[in-house]
Coordinates of C-alpha atoms in Angstrom, one line a residue:
M1 CA 0.0 0.0 0.0
R2 CA 1.4 3.4 -1.0
S3 CA 1.3 6.5 1.1
I4 CA -1.8 8.6 1.2
D5 CA 0.0 11.4 3.2
A6 CA 1.7 12.9 0.2
Y7 CA 0.3 15.9 -1.6
L8 CA -1.7 14.9 -4.7
E9 CA -0.2 15.6 -8.1
C10 CA -3.1 17.6 -9.4
D11 CA -4.7 20.9 -10.0
Y12 CA -5.9 21.9 -6.5
E13 CA -8.1 24.7 -7.8
E14 CA -10.1 22.1 -9.7
L15 CA -10.0 19.7 -6.7
A16 CA -11.4 22.4 -4.5
K17 CA -14.3 23.1 -6.9
Y18 CA -15.0 19.5 -7.9
P19 CA -18.8 19.0 -7.7
F20 CA -19.0 16.3 -5.0
K21 CA -22.3 14.5 -4.4
W22 CA -20.7 12.4 -1.7
A23 CA -20.3 14.0 1.7
T24 CA -20.7 17.6 0.5
T25 CA -22.2 19.4 -2.5
E26 CA -20.7 22.7 -1.6
N27 CA -17.6 24.0 -3.4
L28 CA -14.8 25.5 -1.5
P29 CA -14.8 29.3 -1.8
E30 CA -13.2 30.2 -5.2
L31 CA -12.2 33.7 -4.1
L32 CA -10.8 32.9 -0.7
D33 CA -7.2 33.8 -1.3
H34 CA -6.0 33.0 2.2
G35 CA -7.6 29.6 2.0
R36 CA -6.1 28.7 -1.3
N37 CA -2.7 28.3 0.3
Y38 CA -4.0 25.2 2.1
F39 CA -5.8 23.5 -0.8
N40 CA -2.8 21.2 -1.3
Q41 CA -3.6 19.6 2.1
L42 CA -6.8 18.3 0.8
G43 CA -6.9 14.5 1.0
T44 CA -4.2 14.3 3.7
I45 CA -4.8 12.9 7.2
G46 CA -2.5 14.9 9.4
A47 CA -0.6 14.0 12.6
G48 CA -1.5 13.4 16.2
N49 CA -4.6 11.1 16.7
H50 CA -5.9 11.4 13.2
F51 CA -6.4 8.2 11.3
C52 CA -8.2 6.3 8.6
E53 CA -9.6 2.8 9.6
L54 CA -11.3 -0.1 7.9
Q55 CA -13.8 -1.7 10.3
T56 CA -16.2 -4.6 10.4
F57 CA -19.2 -5.2 12.7
E58 CA -18.3 -7.4 15.7
D59 CA -21.7 -7.4 17.3
I60 CA -25.2 -5.9 16.8
L61 CA -26.8 -4.9 20.0
D62 CA -30.0 -3.2 18.7
E63 CA -31.3 -5.0 15.6
E64 CA -34.2 -2.6 15.0
E65 CA -31.9 0.5 14.9
F66 CA -29.4 -1.3 12.9
E67 CA -32.0 -2.2 10.2
K68 CA -33.2 1.5 10.2
M69 CA -29.7 2.5 9.0
C70 CA -29.7 -0.1 6.2
L71 CA -26.3 -1.3 7.1
D72 CA -24.8 -4.7 6.1
R73 CA -23.1 -6.7 8.9
D74 CA -21.1 -8.6 6.3
K75 CA -19.5 -5.5 4.7
A76 CA -16.5 -3.4 5.8
Y77 CA -16.9 0.3 6.6
M78 CA -14.4 3.1 6.7
L79 CA -14.0 5.5 9.7
I80 CA -12.0 8.7 9.1
H81 CA -10.8 11.1 11.8
S82 CA -9.4 14.2 10.2
G83 CA -10.4 17.8 9.9
S84 CA -9.6 21.1 8.2
R85 CA -5.8 20.6 8.5
G86 CA -3.8 23.8 8.5
Y87 CA -6.7 25.9 7.2
G88 CA -8.6 25.7 10.5
R89 CA -5.5 26.7 12.4
H90 CA -5.1 29.6 10.1
V91 CA -8.6 30.9 10.8
L92 CA -7.9 30.7 14.6
D93 CA -4.5 32.5 14.3
K94 CA -5.9 35.2 12.1
F95 CA -8.6 36.3 14.6
I96 CA -6.3 36.0 17.6
T97 CA -3.7 38.1 15.9
E98 CA -6.2 40.7 14.7
Y99 CA -8.3 41.0 17.9
Q100 CA -6.9 39.5 21.0
Q101 CA -3.8 41.7 21.1
N102 CA -6.2 44.6 21.4
G103 CA -7.9 43.1 24.4
V104 CA -10.9 41.7 22.6
R105 CA -12.0 38.4 24.3
G106 CA -14.9 37.6 22.1
F107 CA -17.6 38.9 19.7
E108 CA -21.2 39.7 20.3
A109 CA -23.5 37.4 18.5
G110 CA -24.7 39.0 15.3
S111 CA -22.0 41.6 15.2
P112 CA -20.0 42.1 11.9
E113 CA -16.9 40.6 13.5
Y114 CA -18.9 37.6 14.7
L115 CA -20.4 37.1 11.3
N116 CA -17.0 37.4 9.6
Y117 CA -15.6 34.7 11.9
L118 CA -18.6 32.4 11.5
E119 CA -18.3 32.6 7.7
M120 CA -14.6 31.6 7.8
H121 CA -15.4 28.9 10.5
N122 CA -18.0 27.4 8.2
D123 CA -15.5 27.5 5.3
A124 CA -13.2 25.5 7.5
C125 CA -15.9 22.9 8.3
N126 CA -16.6 22.6 4.6
F127 CA -12.9 22.2 4.0
A128 CA -12.8 19.4 6.6
R129 CA -15.7 17.6 5.0
R130 CA -14.2 17.7 1.5
N131 CA -10.8 16.6 3.0
R132 CA -12.4 13.5 4.5
A133 CA -14.1 12.7 1.2
I134 CA -10.8 12.8 -0.7
I135 CA -9.1 10.7 2.1
A136 CA -11.8 8.1 1.6
Y137 CA -11.2 8.1 -2.1
R138 CA -7.4 7.7 -1.7
F139 CA -7.7 4.9 0.9
M140 CA -10.2 3.0 -1.3
R141 CA -8.0 3.4 -4.3
E142 CA -5.0 1.9 -2.4
L143 CA -7.1 -0.9 -1.0
L144 CA -8.5 -1.8 -4.3
G145 CA -5.2 -1.5 -6.0
H146 CA -3.5 -3.6 -3.4
A147 CA -6.1 -6.3 -3.8
C148 CA -5.6 -6.4 -7.6
I149 CA -1.8 -6.7 -7.5
E150 CA -0.7 -9.5 -9.8
E151 CA 2.4 -11.6 -9.6
D152 CA 4.7 -12.3 -12.5
A153 CA 6.3 -15.7 -13.2
E154 CA 9.0 -15.0 -10.7
G155 CA 6.6 -14.1 -7.9
D156 CA 7.3 -10.3 -8.0
N157 CA 4.5 -7.8 -7.5
V158 CA 3.5 -6.1 -10.7
G159 CA 2.4 -2.5 -10.6
E160 CA 2.5 -2.1 -6.8
E161 CA 4.7 1.0 -6.9
E162 CA 3.7 2.2 -10.3
E163 CA 2.7 5.9 -10.3
T164 CA -0.7 6.6 -11.8
K165 CA -1.8 10.0 -13.1
F166 CA -4.4 11.6 -11.0
D167 CA -7.3 12.6 -13.3
I168 CA -9.8 14.4 -11.1
N169 CA -12.9 13.7 -13.3
E170 CA -12.0 10.1 -13.8
E171 CA -10.5 9.2 -10.4
L172 CA -13.2 10.7 -8.2
K173 CA -16.0 8.8 -9.9
L174 CA -15.2 6.0 -7.4
L175 CA -16.8 8.1 -4.7
S176 CA -20.1 8.2 -6.5
E177 CA -20.4 4.5 -5.9
C178 CA -20.1 4.9 -2.2
E179 CA -22.4 6.3 0.5
C180 CA -21.4 8.6 3.3
I181 CA -23.4 7.4 6.3
I182 CA -22.2 9.8 9.0
D183 CA -20.3 13.0 8.7
I184 CA -19.8 15.2 11.8
W185 CA -17.3 17.5 13.5
H186 CA -16.2 17.7 17.1
N187 CA -14.4 21.0 17.2
Y188 CA -16.8 23.7 16.0
L189 CA -19.6 26.1 16.7
E190 CA -23.3 25.5 16.1
E191 CA -26.1 28.0 16.1
T192 CA -29.3 26.2 17.0
T193 CA -32.6 26.3 18.8
A194 CA -32.7 23.8 21.6
N195 CA -34.6 23.0 24.7
F196 CA -33.1 23.7 28.1
P197 CA -34.5 23.8 31.6
N198 CA -34.6 27.1 33.6
P199 CA -31.2 27.7 35.2
E200 CA -32.8 28.2 38.6
D201 CA -34.3 24.7 38.3
I202 CA -30.9 23.2 37.5
N203 CA -29.2 25.0 40.4
S204 CA -31.8 23.7 42.9
M205 CA -31.4 20.1 41.9
K206 CA -30.0 17.8 44.6
E207 CA -29.8 14.8 42.4
P208 CA -30.0 14.1 38.6
N209 CA -33.5 14.9 37.4
F210 CA -34.3 14.2 33.7
D211 CA -37.9 15.4 34.1
L212 CA -37.4 19.2 34.5
P213 CA -39.7 21.4 32.3
L214 CA -37.8 22.6 29.2
E215 CA -37.8 25.9 27.4
S216 CA -36.9 26.6 23.8
K217 CA -33.8 28.8 23.4
T218 CA -31.6 30.0 20.6
V219 CA -28.0 29.2 21.6
I220 CA -24.5 28.8 20.3
I221 CA -22.9 25.5 21.2
H222 CA -19.2 25.5 21.3
R223 CA -17.9 21.9 21.0
K224 CA -14.3 21.2 21.7
G225 CA -13.6 17.5 21.5
A226 CA -17.3 16.8 21.8
T227 CA -19.6 15.0 19.3
P228 CA -23.1 16.5 18.6
S229 CA -26.0 14.5 20.0
N230 CA -28.6 16.3 17.9
K231 CA -27.4 15.1 14.5
G232 CA -28.6 11.5 14.6
Y233 CA -26.4 8.4 14.8
V234 CA -22.7 8.8 15.7
V235 CA -19.7 6.5 16.0
I236 CA -17.5 6.9 19.1
P237 CA -14.1 5.4 18.4
G238 CA -11.7 3.8 20.9
S239 CA -8.0 3.6 20.4
R240 CA -6.5 1.8 17.4
G241 CA -6.4 -1.4 19.4
S242 CA -10.0 -1.4 20.7
Y243 CA -13.6 -1.4 19.5
S244 CA -15.6 1.5 18.3
Y245 CA -19.3 2.0 19.1
L246 CA -22.2 3.0 16.8
V247 CA -24.7 4.7 19.0
K248 CA -28.0 6.6 18.7
P249 CA -28.3 9.7 20.9
L250 CA -31.5 9.9 23.0
E251 CA -33.0 13.2 22.1
E252 CA -35.2 13.5 25.2
N253 CA -32.0 13.6 27.4
S254 CA -29.7 15.5 25.1
W255 CA -29.9 18.7 27.0
I256 CA -28.1 17.1 30.0
G257 CA -24.9 16.8 27.9
G258 CA -25.4 20.2 26.2
Y259 CA -26.5 18.3 23.1
S260 CA -23.1 16.8 23.0
L261 CA -21.3 13.5 23.7
A262 CA -17.7 12.2 24.2
H263 CA -16.1 12.0 20.8
G264 CA -13.7 9.1 21.8
A265 CA -12.1 7.3 24.7
G266 CA -9.9 10.2 25.7
R267 CA -6.2 10.0 26.7
K268 CA -5.2 8.8 30.1
M269 CA -1.6 9.9 29.7
S270 CA 0.1 12.7 27.8
R271 CA 2.0 12.1 24.5
T272 CA 5.3 12.7 26.3
K273 CA 4.5 10.3 29.1
A274 CA 3.1 7.7 26.6
L275 CA 6.3 8.0 24.5
A276 CA 8.5 7.2 27.4
S277 CA 6.2 4.6 29.1
V278 CA 5.1 2.6 26.1
K279 CA 8.6 2.7 24.5
N280 CA 9.9 1.1 27.6
Q281 CA 7.2 -1.5 27.5
Y282 CA 7.7 -2.3 23.8
E283 CA 11.4 -2.1 22.9
N284 CA 10.6 -3.5 19.4
Y285 CA 8.1 -1.1 17.9
H286 CA 7.0 -3.7 15.3
N287 CA 5.0 -5.3 18.1
L288 CA 2.7 -2.4 18.0
L289 CA 1.8 -2.9 14.3
T290 CA -0.5 -5.8 15.3
T291 CA -3.1 -5.2 18.0
S292 CA -4.7 -7.4 20.6
L293 CA -7.7 -7.6 18.3
D294 CA -5.4 -9.0 15.5
S295 CA -5.9 -5.8 13.4
R296 CA -3.0 -4.3 11.5
V297 CA -1.5 -0.8 11.9
I298 CA 0.3 1.2 9.1
C299 CA 2.5 3.7 10.8
E300 CA 6.1 4.4 9.8
N301 CA 6.6 7.1 12.5
K302 CA 8.0 5.3 15.6
D303 CA 7.3 8.1 18.0
L304 CA 3.7 8.4 16.8
L305 CA 3.2 4.6 17.3
Y306 CA 4.2 4.9 21.0
E307 CA 2.3 8.2 21.6
E308 CA -0.9 6.8 20.1
A309 CA -0.6 3.3 21.6
P310 CA -3.8 1.8 23.1
E311 CA -2.2 2.0 26.5
A312 CA -2.2 5.8 26.3
Y313 CA -6.0 5.9 26.2
K314 CA -8.9 5.1 28.5
K315 CA -11.1 2.1 28.0
I316 CA -13.8 3.0 25.4
E317 CA -16.2 0.7 27.1
D318 CA -16.1 2.8 30.3
I319 CA -17.0 5.9 28.3
V320 CA -19.8 4.4 26.2
F321 CA -21.4 2.4 29.0
D322 CA -21.5 5.5 31.2
L323 CA -23.3 7.4 28.4
A324 CA -25.8 4.5 28.1
Y325 CA -26.2 4.2 31.9
F326 CA -27.2 7.9 32.1
K327 CA -29.6 7.4 29.2
L328 CA -27.8 9.7 26.8
V329 CA -27.3 7.0 24.1
K330 CA -28.6 3.7 22.9
I331 CA -25.8 1.4 21.8
V332 CA -26.5 0.0 18.3
A333 CA -23.5 -2.0 17.3
V334 CA -19.8 -2.7 18.0
L335 CA -17.2 -2.2 15.3
K336 CA -13.8 -4.0 15.2
P337 CA -10.7 -2.5 13.5
V338 CA -9.2 -4.5 10.6
L339 CA -6.6 -2.0 9.3
T340 CA -5.6 1.4 10.8
Y341 CA -3.7 3.9 8.7
K342 CA -1.7 6.5 10.6
F343 CA 1.3 7.5 8.5
K344 CA 3.5 6.1 5.7
K345 CA 6.5 7.7 4.1
D346 CA 6.0 8.9 0.5
E347 CA 8.1 6.9 -1.9
R348 CA 7.9 9.6 -4.5
K349 CA 10.1 12.7 -4.7
H350 CA 8.4 15.9 -5.5
E351 CA 8.2 19.5 -4.3
K352 CA 5.5 20.3 -1.7

């Protein structure tokens, strides 16, 4: 399998404007000069805890909900964790530089500054969605290409490393044959009308009470590392060596979590601590390329392997079972990793 971290050899202006019908129908802004500098990051996963993973269903816990989603227990599914790459960071830095140094700590909702930020924020969300779509395409292309590798008479692989020209109109047709089931963010703002109890009723509670009277309010929800619970089904992933859970948020109790859920297992040790601790535990890093679930990991960055090892994360079962116990979600199915892609060096030589 070749790297999907390298920049694509293509016309990024065309890629940014390609009329997707999978994941997003919106074009990236054609006149956004400050965003154009980041178009070449489209289709790249990024570092840290970002990944692309092939999964299969290990168990179905709610047959009725599973059937509603029209899923097939005998097929493999792709889970992608990546976002707006450097473009999102650019939006943050731009506003911090322009406003925070003048003592501005925030914008009033509806103000010109707020609307300007929200427009760029939404562009970054659209960038992230398109980025995931292209990652999905690249991952599928490599999987299909790998599966079709033939051997010559001497047993050598034919065509495995052969470079193929990236023709946008031809290549991305592959995405039209696929369906995006869930596409959400977990670092973003959402303007919405939602039901919340009166603050006085909350403050007077002596124990959890799910039956407080609710009032409709227009709010701005700022999610940082939190999955929305008002957008339908979501997947809550564990570490690369554990299961992921497909859940259905329970709308009647969504207000308790601020219309949000945990977006993953969460770390139990910092990257620095994990690098030292896990490295001491696994002197041979190759042992981390196969997990306890017998899944495979593609990662040619040794430090990243240690930093993102399953031991560095909490148990996903503890997180998901707590959400179910407090009636915030209904667990639909359990997904098992088959192949996790983190990072692979690019065999090609080209200017970035």
